[in-house]
Amino acid sequence: QSRPDGRKRNISPQDSSSVLDFFSLLASCGHAGLVSFLTDPEIAPMLNEILRAASNTGVPNQPDNFPPTMAGATNDASGTSDDSPFPQIRGYKPNSSGIGFMTGVAPRLSWEVDPKHENCIRVYRFLAVSVRAATETYSSSPKDKAVKKKFFDRALYCLNSNERSIEECLLQVSRATLVDTMGRPLRGREGHLGTQGLTAQVLREASAIFALLTEVCDGNEDIFYQHYGKLYDKLIAGARQVVLSTCCFLGAAGMSRELFQTMSDLEKGNGGSNDDSSTRRIGFSPVIGVFTSSGRSNTRHEAIQFSHFVSACSATVSDEERKVQMEFPPSSEQNTNESGTLTVGSRLEPKERTESSLEQNSRSAITSNFEISLEMEAGLCLFHAASMLWSTHPATMSFVEFSPEEMAAIQNDISWVHVRDIVSYRTGGSRNPGRALGEVLHVDTVNLCCYVRSIDEKENQQTITVPLHMMTGVEDRTKRQGTLIFAHAPETSSDLHRSRRELSIGHLILGMRWCHEYAFEEQQQGKSESPWVRMSAQVLSLLIAKEVSLHRENKTLQQVSVDEAKMFTYQLLDLFGSEEEFTSFSDPEYIGLMRREGRVNDLLPPRLLAAVRRNISDELEDAIKTILTIQESRKQAHHHHRNHYATATTALVDNRWQDQRA
């Protein structure tokens, strides 16, 4: 609306947030008329004005392309501003009522969430919802395609206009875990690589960005790359770094809680029990077995180191976050006094009291309500970033459908078909036409046909003969390349610090472990299961299965050392092993293995779990064979030792009997 003097009214952040939430609700309703309402020529300028007020920037009015840049709504990640004596933190602003000045002392700041930054997150979410609604609501007719193109173009304009702001956000998330063993930021050519740590606001912003990118890249990545190729490459690289950073952060938190709980179970005498509470907690990790067998001090050291890593990556900014940091779930084992502060036994010796205090503080750092909520935001960010990596994975876009002209050109040439190729072919005849996928088992160059093993919707496989003229597409095998390094998940704190330079399959395993640990914590506290934890486990399992199969197919596993391959297969068995496979182990070294199954089996749908296990079946089989071989060799060594001991004992008794007789 305009004022009486003709000037436009300023839209408050509260009004902007209400309108953006309302339009998001319209876009998500699924009604074609309401969705098209958002593209009305009279509505677009109003949306531009709302988004301009949310971003607090002045850009030329472009009614057909919105929103404007949102860099002004987010605080500069560099830390300070020339116009303000106070440091700037992305997503937060100083609370003027909480600023106190003292002579000779730096001003004490009180922070709160910046509502303008909240509205910018709403903008990303609204655009993601609108793109998804347009994709699901409209058909492939030329008129509907034009409507969908408007939503898609506006989303691309938003991403391109905010390239610098998006890059700063993703850099803060990816650099947050670049700390040394003392919790200090690592140094690089540009100074400190670590910035302000992981904050709740920057994780929410990154989640909204990747949610929008996932919707935009769903079937439109070629158009995205064609118009904004450099931006596309930057965002893919940013997604990889964010997945790496969040997996390290979440994996360290889950491992620290797991080790602390293992110590408690062993102290209570539950370490070797077969009940669900201990086996689901301890899991199947050879390194954890080494920790617990080498004594409490080594286990305690690793648990504290993981906790220190988590604390160095986390950042509390607002007064509300600092308050929640001192609160703990009811099930948390904390020693507190009446005022709620942590206490340590006063009867301990000074050295023991210091060690107990260090352990208590490390436990509290990973069990506070703030830490749990920050992990929730990091887990949601991991889900959206991993979803983007999955939707843009070269192997998922490797299938090529033939045009009629291409079909006519290759109808007498079968040289392009090879064994193990995935092809599509027509089924059902002219009355009930359809298409199916299958793997080529044999190529008949004389009769111009292929023997194909088809897979129907029920996962049943059958072999059929497919003539060349019935084929409609083939998979481009040149795109079937792994994008992640083949490496096992870091099991110790020192391994974690050394593995933060490039994303590997092992980091995805860390994320999967955290999904299991977080779901277990919710179950123990009687909370309802968070659906996004299950969804995160699903998309991570898809990436793991795809990458493992590609590395095996391209024979890159031959370059991996034997020990590396063994540890990797152990970790896969820990995640996806079946109950029958675990019950075949009898060696007491593998603590808590009886009557259990893979950690994440309960988080995956049965069909998805079966598909993942098929893709990694060779690795699971190798792990089982290795463990059974070790068990058999130990049994033989134990049997040989017992026979040798029995023979020596018999000879000793015989000699004593002869001495007594003499």
XYZ file of C-alpha atoms in Angstrom:
662
model
C 0.000 0.000 0.000
C 1.026 3.601 -0.536
C 0.902 6.530 1.832
C -1.335 9.571 1.148
C 1.694 11.426 -0.203
C 2.275 8.669 -2.755
C 5.298 7.114 -1.110
C 5.301 3.374 -0.501
C 4.949 2.084 3.031
C 7.820 0.161 4.563
C 6.903 -3.457 5.226
C 7.902 -4.614 8.680
C 9.692 -7.952 9.144
C 6.652 -9.265 11.030
C 4.325 -8.453 8.114
C 6.769 -9.943 5.630
C 7.022 -13.189 7.582
C 3.230 -13.504 7.789
C 2.768 -12.936 4.057
C 5.573 -15.334 3.129
C 4.099 -18.045 5.348
C 0.690 -17.464 3.744
C 2.056 -17.743 0.214
C 3.982 -20.892 1.173
C 0.700 -22.355 2.397
C -0.958 -21.477 -0.922
C 1.873 -23.076 -2.879
C 1.764 -26.294 -0.845
C -2.006 -26.817 -1.108
C -1.695 -28.595 -4.478
C -4.522 -26.666 -6.156
C -3.607 -25.520 -9.664
C -5.630 -22.310 -9.414
C -4.075 -21.216 -6.129
C -0.580 -22.088 -7.319
C -1.062 -20.123 -10.541
C -2.288 -17.224 -8.387
C 1.324 -16.702 -7.322
C 2.335 -16.027 -10.949
C -0.366 -13.432 -11.583
C 1.134 -10.219 -13.016
C -0.412 -8.171 -10.207
C 0.917 -10.507 -7.509
C 4.524 -10.630 -8.679
C 5.280 -6.933 -7.925
C 3.791 -7.345 -4.452
C 5.974 -10.385 -3.822
C 8.971 -8.406 -5.029
C 8.173 -5.665 -2.548
C 7.824 -8.124 0.323
C 11.071 -9.852 -0.544
C 12.825 -6.510 -0.937
C 11.656 -5.504 2.534
C 12.785 -8.851 3.909
C 16.230 -8.399 2.417
C 16.409 -4.665 3.165
C 18.114 -4.001 -0.154
C 17.199 -1.756 -3.028
C 17.297 -3.363 -6.458
C 15.606 -2.457 -9.729
C 11.965 -3.481 -9.873
C 11.701 -6.614 -12.012
C 8.127 -7.893 -11.870
C 8.867 -11.022 -13.889
C 11.887 -12.101 -11.868
C 12.052 -12.210 -8.098
C 13.394 -12.106 -5.420
C 16.215 -9.544 -5.128
C 19.512 -10.202 -3.445
C 19.367 -11.101 0.231
C 22.986 -10.400 1.095
C 21.986 -7.343 3.112
C 19.747 -9.373 5.379
C 22.521 -11.634 6.574
C 25.405 -10.391 8.628
C 28.835 -10.493 7.087
C 30.649 -13.684 8.028
C 33.981 -11.897 8.148
C 33.329 -10.885 11.743
C 33.437 -7.086 11.908
C 32.020 -4.063 10.147
C 33.596 -0.701 9.449
C 30.455 1.145 10.588
C 29.919 -0.739 13.863
C 32.274 -1.250 16.837
C 30.621 -4.609 17.515
C 31.381 -7.931 15.799
C 28.770 -9.232 13.370
C 27.466 -12.767 13.542
C 25.482 -14.191 10.676
C 21.799 -14.502 11.538
C 21.989 -12.578 14.829
C 21.919 -8.953 15.924
C 22.935 -7.220 19.145
C 20.128 -6.638 21.581
C 20.390 -2.957 22.487
C 18.742 -3.528 25.854
C 21.448 -6.007 26.775
C 24.510 -3.900 25.902
C 26.424 -2.688 28.926
C 29.532 -0.506 28.874
C 32.206 -0.630 31.533
C 35.228 1.612 31.859
C 38.352 -0.100 30.563
C 36.450 -3.256 29.692
C 35.165 -4.384 26.303
C 31.398 -3.936 25.924
C 29.320 -6.956 26.830
C 26.847 -7.844 24.092
C 23.545 -9.599 24.315
C 22.467 -11.228 21.054
C 19.137 -12.241 19.569
C 17.970 -13.806 16.316
C 17.767 -11.318 13.446
C 14.174 -11.298 12.094
C 15.420 -10.169 8.671
C 17.601 -13.253 8.465
C 14.584 -15.356 9.440
C 12.620 -13.836 6.556
C 15.418 -14.626 4.115
C 15.224 -18.267 5.210
C 11.455 -18.056 4.595
C 12.168 -16.788 1.074
C 14.280 -19.855 0.271
C 11.642 -22.140 1.741
C 8.830 -20.428 -0.156
C 10.679 -20.751 -3.457
C 11.403 -24.431 -2.765
C 7.751 -25.113 -1.972
C 6.559 -23.206 -5.044
C 8.930 -25.064 -7.415
C 7.880 -28.414 -5.959
C 4.188 -27.466 -6.150
C 4.504 -26.395 -9.775
C 6.264 -29.663 -10.635
C 3.635 -31.812 -8.924
C 0.555 -29.794 -9.921
C 1.010 -29.041 -13.584
C 1.197 -31.463 -16.499
C 3.557 -31.480 -19.472
C 1.311 -29.422 -21.746
C 2.858 -26.312 -23.332
C 0.698 -23.996 -21.207
C 1.603 -25.746 -17.962
C 5.260 -25.861 -18.947
C 5.213 -22.078 -19.285
C 3.827 -21.731 -15.750
C 6.426 -24.114 -14.332
C 9.145 -22.205 -16.149
C 8.168 -19.011 -14.308
C 8.706 -20.640 -10.919
C 11.932 -22.235 -12.084
C 13.302 -18.979 -13.554
C 12.503 -17.082 -10.364
C 14.317 -19.656 -8.261
C 17.372 -19.457 -10.540
C 17.296 -15.674 -10.343
C 17.224 -15.880 -6.556
C 20.205 -18.245 -6.439
C 22.238 -16.212 -8.900
C 21.456 -12.905 -7.181
C 22.518 -14.265 -3.803
C 25.635 -16.125 -4.939
C 27.976 -14.294 -2.562
C 25.663 -14.600 0.426
C 25.098 -18.310 -0.239
C 28.827 -18.899 -0.604
C 29.515 -17.194 2.745
C 26.873 -19.297 4.456
C 28.207 -22.579 3.089
C 31.797 -21.579 3.910
C 30.887 -20.969 7.543
C 29.316 -24.433 7.789
C 32.160 -26.213 5.997
C 34.952 -24.442 7.876
C 33.393 -24.884 11.322
C 35.009 -28.316 11.775
C 38.492 -27.181 10.717
C 39.877 -27.070 14.253
C 42.983 -28.637 15.750
C 43.127 -31.050 18.663
C 43.044 -28.093 21.085
C 39.879 -26.683 19.536
C 41.630 -23.782 17.796
C 40.861 -22.817 14.159
C 43.319 -24.179 11.635
C 45.387 -21.688 9.699
C 45.615 -21.473 5.938
C 46.838 -19.034 3.349
C 43.953 -16.711 4.190
C 44.545 -16.842 7.954
C 42.083 -18.649 10.158
C 40.070 -21.134 8.125
C 37.563 -21.658 10.920
C 35.196 -18.720 11.394
C 32.363 -18.574 13.892
C 31.461 -22.227 14.261
C 28.151 -23.932 13.692
C 25.267 -21.761 14.814
C 21.611 -22.677 14.705
C 20.803 -19.845 12.313
C 23.496 -20.589 9.750
C 22.487 -24.273 9.745
C 18.841 -23.313 9.147
C 19.886 -21.058 6.283
C 22.028 -23.778 4.706
C 19.151 -26.259 5.045
C 16.777 -23.896 3.267
C 19.328 -23.253 0.500
C 19.867 -26.957 -0.186
C 16.123 -27.653 -0.008
C 15.657 -25.110 -2.802
C 18.605 -26.480 -4.785
C 17.257 -30.030 -4.545
C 13.915 -28.942 -6.003
C 15.573 -26.892 -8.747
C 17.938 -29.732 -9.723
C 15.196 -32.370 -9.803
C 15.158 -33.013 -13.554
C 16.329 -29.489 -14.440
C 20.037 -29.697 -13.659
C 20.919 -29.424 -17.372
C 19.054 -26.113 -17.676
C 20.618 -24.898 -14.443
C 24.107 -25.755 -15.682
C 23.432 -24.251 -19.097
C 22.485 -20.837 -17.678
C 24.672 -20.695 -14.561
C 27.438 -23.250 -15.019
C 29.963 -21.689 -12.613
C 27.318 -21.235 -9.913
C 26.200 -24.845 -10.367
C 29.748 -26.153 -9.893
C 30.235 -23.939 -6.819
C 27.037 -25.203 -5.205
C 27.905 -28.857 -5.871
C 31.344 -28.331 -4.312
C 29.701 -26.480 -1.423
C 27.281 -29.354 -0.853
C 30.156 -31.831 -0.669
C 31.974 -29.714 1.909
C 28.818 -29.231 3.983
C 28.153 -32.989 3.997
C 31.766 -33.558 5.068
C 31.553 -30.987 7.859
C 28.175 -32.084 9.244
C 29.114 -35.772 9.113
C 32.293 -35.102 11.121
C 30.397 -32.996 13.645
C 27.517 -35.434 14.053
C 29.765 -38.495 13.963
C 31.960 -37.111 16.746
C 28.915 -36.324 18.886
C 27.450 -39.770 18.400
C 30.763 -41.531 19.035
C 31.394 -39.542 22.222
C 27.989 -40.389 23.662
C 28.429 -44.007 22.603
C 31.788 -44.331 24.346
C 30.562 -42.636 27.503
C 27.542 -44.925 27.578
C 29.783 -47.948 26.962
C 31.850 -46.952 29.990
C 28.714 -46.685 32.100
C 27.460 -50.064 30.878
C 30.786 -51.736 31.636
C 30.943 -50.165 35.100
C 27.429 -51.401 35.825
C 28.276 -54.880 34.549
C 26.089 -54.653 31.437
C 28.835 -54.572 28.854
C 28.576 -58.191 27.921
C 24.851 -58.635 28.225
C 22.713 -59.475 25.262
C 19.753 -57.274 26.063
C 18.654 -54.722 23.521
C 19.630 -51.698 25.599
C 23.336 -52.557 25.570
C 23.767 -54.157 22.138
C 21.978 -51.388 20.296
C 24.085 -48.844 22.129
C 27.534 -50.391 21.814
C 27.109 -51.568 18.266
C 29.732 -53.467 16.285
C 32.969 -51.531 16.123
C 36.310 -53.327 16.416
C 37.909 -50.083 17.608
C 35.395 -49.717 20.444
C 36.259 -53.276 21.413
C 39.933 -52.263 21.535
C 39.079 -49.202 23.648
C 37.069 -51.153 26.199
C 39.561 -54.023 26.369
C 42.536 -51.683 26.845
C 41.020 -50.106 29.931
C 38.825 -47.276 31.040
C 41.487 -44.603 30.612
C 41.813 -45.095 26.832
C 38.045 -45.193 26.362
C 37.669 -42.088 28.502
C 40.389 -40.266 26.556
C 38.715 -40.893 23.191
C 35.265 -39.944 24.511
C 36.631 -36.659 25.874
C 38.514 -35.899 22.655
C 35.368 -36.389 20.574
C 33.457 -34.171 22.992
C 36.113 -31.443 22.720
C 35.824 -31.579 18.934
C 32.051 -31.121 19.147
C 32.409 -28.218 21.583
C 34.968 -26.507 19.347
C 32.589 -26.728 16.373
C 29.471 -25.540 18.240
C 28.685 -21.887 18.904
C 26.119 -20.405 21.292
C 25.199 -16.831 20.399
C 21.862 -15.656 21.769
C 20.984 -15.448 25.442
C 18.294 -18.062 24.908
C 20.839 -20.507 23.481
C 23.170 -19.974 26.447
C 20.279 -20.678 28.778
C 19.352 -23.905 26.984
C 23.016 -24.935 27.076
C 22.734 -25.400 30.848
C 19.598 -27.561 30.591
C 19.632 -31.331 30.152
C 17.112 -34.024 29.240
C 15.510 -35.855 32.186
C 17.300 -39.101 31.242
C 20.733 -37.453 31.179
C 23.121 -38.586 33.920
C 24.246 -35.256 35.367
C 25.297 -34.395 38.919
C 23.708 -31.048 39.679
C 23.019 -29.112 42.824
C 19.855 -27.213 43.680
C 20.885 -24.265 41.549
C 21.325 -26.526 38.506
C 25.105 -26.244 38.190
C 27.303 -29.283 37.670
C 29.059 -30.618 40.761
C 31.897 -33.068 41.420
C 32.413 -35.237 44.474
C 34.306 -33.288 47.162
C 35.816 -36.401 48.754
C 37.983 -37.098 45.727
C 41.677 -36.338 45.684
C 42.656 -33.153 43.779
C 43.924 -35.107 40.746
C 40.898 -37.406 40.736
C 38.605 -34.422 41.217
C 40.138 -32.696 38.182
C 39.787 -35.810 36.033
C 36.216 -36.329 37.205
C 35.390 -32.691 36.489
C 36.871 -32.966 32.974
C 34.853 -36.088 32.264
C 31.678 -34.542 33.691
C 32.078 -31.376 31.622
C 32.736 -33.451 28.498
C 29.604 -35.495 29.122
C 27.502 -32.373 29.679
C 28.839 -30.748 26.491
C 27.272 -33.462 24.313
C 24.083 -34.079 26.297
C 22.734 -30.562 26.882
C 19.452 -29.531 25.323
C 21.281 -26.974 23.191
C 23.651 -29.582 21.776
C 20.767 -31.925 20.973
C 18.886 -29.126 19.203
C 22.012 -28.063 17.296
C 22.522 -31.652 16.166
C 18.928 -31.658 14.947
C 19.625 -28.592 12.789
C 22.894 -30.112 11.531
C 21.130 -33.401 10.746
C 18.458 -31.582 8.759
C 21.159 -29.666 6.884
C 22.924 -32.974 6.169
C 19.706 -34.456 4.780
C 19.118 -31.604 2.316
C 22.784 -31.398 1.240
C 22.992 -35.177 0.741
C 19.700 -35.106 -1.177
C 21.221 -32.566 -3.553
C 24.297 -34.769 -4.052
C 22.034 -37.719 -4.791
C 19.819 -35.825 -7.253
C 22.878 -34.488 -9.116
C 24.980 -37.670 -8.959
C 26.314 -38.481 -12.452
C 25.223 -42.117 -12.145
C 21.604 -41.103 -11.490
C 21.612 -39.052 -14.687
C 23.416 -41.609 -16.856
C 20.367 -43.041 -18.631
C 19.758 -41.837 -22.211
C 16.385 -42.158 -23.931
C 16.514 -42.408 -27.726
C 14.637 -39.995 -29.953
C 12.715 -41.357 -32.996
C 15.521 -40.172 -35.273
C 18.144 -41.949 -33.181
C 16.061 -45.124 -33.112
C 15.855 -45.114 -36.903
C 19.617 -44.613 -37.204
C 20.578 -47.579 -34.994
C 17.872 -50.098 -35.871
C 20.370 -52.271 -37.803
C 23.424 -51.662 -35.588
C 23.716 -53.535 -32.274
C 27.382 -52.781 -31.671
C 26.477 -50.146 -29.066
C 24.983 -52.803 -26.741
C 27.317 -54.582 -24.336
C 26.969 -57.191 -21.625
C 25.926 -55.745 -18.229
C 24.465 -52.625 -19.862
C 21.171 -51.373 -18.433
C 18.652 -50.874 -21.247
C 15.006 -49.862 -21.495
C 12.571 -51.562 -23.869
C 8.919 -51.451 -24.858
C 6.488 -53.936 -23.323
C 2.782 -54.749 -23.561
C 2.314 -54.343 -27.315
C 0.082 -51.702 -28.921
C -2.913 -52.350 -26.627
C -1.088 -51.896 -23.315
C 2.176 -50.098 -24.081
C 4.782 -49.725 -21.377
C 8.484 -49.661 -20.679
C 10.778 -51.738 -18.504
C 14.415 -51.847 -17.484
C 16.784 -54.793 -17.616
C 20.421 -55.849 -17.542
C 21.947 -57.287 -20.709
C 23.233 -60.836 -20.176
C 24.116 -61.759 -23.789
C 24.175 -59.987 -27.165
C 23.106 -61.931 -30.277
C 24.755 -60.081 -33.170
C 23.271 -62.460 -35.791
C 19.596 -62.099 -34.855
C 19.989 -58.504 -33.606
C 18.556 -59.175 -30.145
C 19.661 -59.339 -26.520
C 18.984 -61.644 -23.609
C 17.928 -59.321 -20.818
C 17.279 -59.954 -17.138
C 14.314 -57.735 -16.389
C 13.272 -56.403 -12.996
C 9.580 -55.792 -12.399
C 8.006 -53.684 -9.658
C 8.044 -56.601 -7.224
C 11.810 -57.004 -7.585
C 11.370 -60.408 -9.293
C 13.911 -61.161 -12.014
C 13.260 -63.028 -15.240
C 15.259 -63.482 -18.454
C 13.608 -62.518 -21.756
C 14.665 -61.894 -25.349
C 14.457 -58.269 -26.487
C 14.802 -57.433 -30.225
C 16.861 -54.405 -31.130
C 13.891 -52.442 -32.507
C 12.151 -52.725 -29.100
C 14.935 -50.957 -27.197
C 14.270 -47.333 -26.263
C 17.307 -46.284 -24.204
C 20.610 -47.271 -22.647
C 22.737 -46.237 -19.728
C 25.788 -44.093 -20.483
C 28.534 -46.046 -18.751
C 30.995 -43.156 -18.975
C 28.966 -41.402 -16.263
C 29.153 -44.375 -13.932
C 32.061 -43.012 -11.938
C 32.368 -42.672 -8.187
C 32.430 -39.131 -6.831
C 33.624 -39.941 -3.289
C 36.919 -41.291 -1.985
C 36.890 -44.927 -0.950
C 37.878 -44.880 2.727
C 36.509 -46.291 5.956
C 34.940 -44.095 8.617
C 37.408 -42.560 11.088
C 37.199 -44.522 14.337
C 39.464 -42.430 16.570
C 39.697 -38.726 17.293
C 43.077 -38.492 15.575
C 41.670 -40.212 12.474
C 38.776 -37.757 12.479
C 41.127 -34.766 12.487
C 43.091 -36.232 9.560
C 40.030 -36.980 7.418
C 38.448 -33.537 7.064
C 39.945 -32.452 3.762
C 37.876 -34.422 1.244
C 34.537 -36.230 1.391
C 34.687 -40.028 1.480
C 32.245 -42.904 1.856
C 33.482 -43.225 5.423
C 32.037 -39.834 6.287
C 28.625 -41.013 5.105
C 29.042 -44.006 7.432
C 29.596 -41.524 10.280
C 26.330 -39.838 9.361
C 24.523 -43.185 9.315
C 25.880 -44.046 12.746
C 24.646 -40.752 14.109
C 21.161 -41.423 12.704
C 21.093 -44.683 14.671
C 22.452 -43.031 17.825
C 20.049 -40.083 17.671
C 17.047 -42.343 17.062
C 18.189 -44.490 20.003
C 18.372 -41.395 22.238
C 14.847 -40.382 21.246
C 13.615 -43.875 21.986
C 15.289 -43.905 25.401
C 13.730 -40.537 26.278
C 10.284 -41.656 25.155
C 10.093 -39.076 22.368
C 8.325 -39.586 19.064
C 10.652 -40.452 16.207
C 11.834 -37.547 14.043
C 10.895 -38.407 10.442
C 13.855 -36.541 8.974
C 16.287 -38.836 10.843
C 14.803 -41.779 8.974
C 14.914 -39.832 5.699
C 18.564 -38.892 6.295
C 19.441 -42.547 6.836
C 17.679 -43.455 3.603
C 19.427 -40.928 1.366
C 22.828 -41.668 2.950
C 22.335 -45.404 2.437
C 21.517 -44.771 -1.233
C 24.721 -42.790 -1.677
C 26.808 -45.427 0.115
C 25.375 -48.295 -1.948
C 25.804 -46.376 -5.211
C 29.387 -45.340 -4.491
C 30.453 -48.811 -3.320
C 29.024 -50.474 -6.421
C 30.681 -47.909 -8.705
C 34.081 -48.346 -7.051
C 33.745 -52.106 -7.381
C 32.626 -51.823 -11.005
C 35.530 -49.534 -11.905
C 37.984 -51.776 -9.995
C 39.279 -48.938 -7.831
C 39.049 -51.239 -4.799
C 42.157 -53.036 -6.013
C 44.210 -49.983 -5.037
C 43.039 -50.130 -1.404
C 45.147 -51.824 1.258
C 43.948 -55.053 2.857
C 43.530 -53.475 6.290
C 41.556 -50.567 4.830
C 39.251 -52.942 2.965
C 38.717 -55.104 6.063
C 37.791 -52.150 8.263
C 35.457 -50.820 5.559
C 33.623 -54.144 5.209
C 33.327 -54.413 9.006
C 31.660 -51.002 9.086
C 29.217 -51.923 6.331
C 28.317 -55.112 8.196
C 27.781 -53.039 11.325
C 25.253 -50.871 9.465
C 23.415 -53.323 7.229
C 24.124 -56.822 8.580
C 21.205 -59.204 9.115
C 20.342 -60.971 12.356
C 21.297 -64.346 10.856
C 24.750 -63.052 9.952
C 25.422 -61.736 13.452
C 24.240 -64.881 15.210
C 26.905 -66.866 13.328
C 29.639 -65.122 15.345
C 30.734 -66.729 18.598
C 34.011 -64.990 19.385
C 33.655 -63.116 22.711
C 35.860 -60.299 21.388
C 32.936 -59.010 19.324
C 31.090 -57.611 22.299
C 27.301 -57.317 22.153
C 26.895 -59.070 18.807
C 24.523 -61.888 19.755
C 20.843 -61.461 18.912
C 21.181 -58.147 17.077
C 21.225 -56.803 13.530
C 22.616 -53.848 11.605
C 22.346 -50.490 13.266
C 20.180 -48.794 10.666
C 17.983 -51.719 9.601
C 15.089 -50.360 11.639
C 15.423 -46.952 9.949
C 15.178 -48.250 6.359
C 12.104 -49.589 4.523
C 12.418 -53.340 3.822
C 12.642 -52.894 0.038
C 15.302 -50.189 0.312
C 17.295 -52.278 2.790
C 17.122 -55.274 0.448
C 18.292 -53.152 -2.496
C 21.200 -51.704 -0.497
C 22.257 -55.154 0.699
C 22.236 -56.412 -2.921
C 24.559 -53.586 -3.969
C 27.045 -54.269 -1.168
C 26.584 -58.049 -0.993
C 30.212 -58.729 -1.944
C 31.502 -56.502 0.867
C 29.154 -58.059 3.432
C 30.259 -61.531 2.361
C 33.932 -60.564 2.646
C 33.398 -59.236 6.178
C 31.613 -62.410 7.278
C 34.291 -64.662 5.785
C 37.056 -62.666 7.430
C 35.442 -62.791 10.866
C 34.658 -66.502 10.605
C 38.232 -67.210 9.478
C 39.618 -65.306 12.461
C 37.284 -67.169 14.798
C 38.291 -70.533 13.376
C 42.009 -69.775 13.658
C 41.557 -68.674 17.268
C 39.596 -71.812 18.067
C 42.365 -73.955 16.614
C 45.014 -72.026 18.540
C 42.981 -72.362 21.732
C 42.434 -76.079 21.078
C 46.164 -76.578 20.430
C 46.987 -74.720 23.647
C 44.557 -76.890 25.625
C 46.013 -80.120 24.154
C 49.541 -78.973 24.907
C 48.529 -78.063 28.470
C 46.764 -81.407 28.952
C 49.794 -83.360 27.686
C 52.155 -81.440 29.956
C 49.842 -81.914 32.934
C 49.561 -85.670 32.297
C 53.341 -86.020 32.082
C 53.785 -84.035 35.290
C 51.237 -86.169 37.153
C 52.818 -89.338 35.763
C 56.253 -88.272 36.984
C 54.917 -87.397 40.428
C 53.144 -90.781 40.658
C 56.370 -92.570 39.728
C 58.314 -90.537 42.334
C 55.790 -91.403 45.027
C 55.885 -95.072 44.039
C 59.681 -95.091 44.203
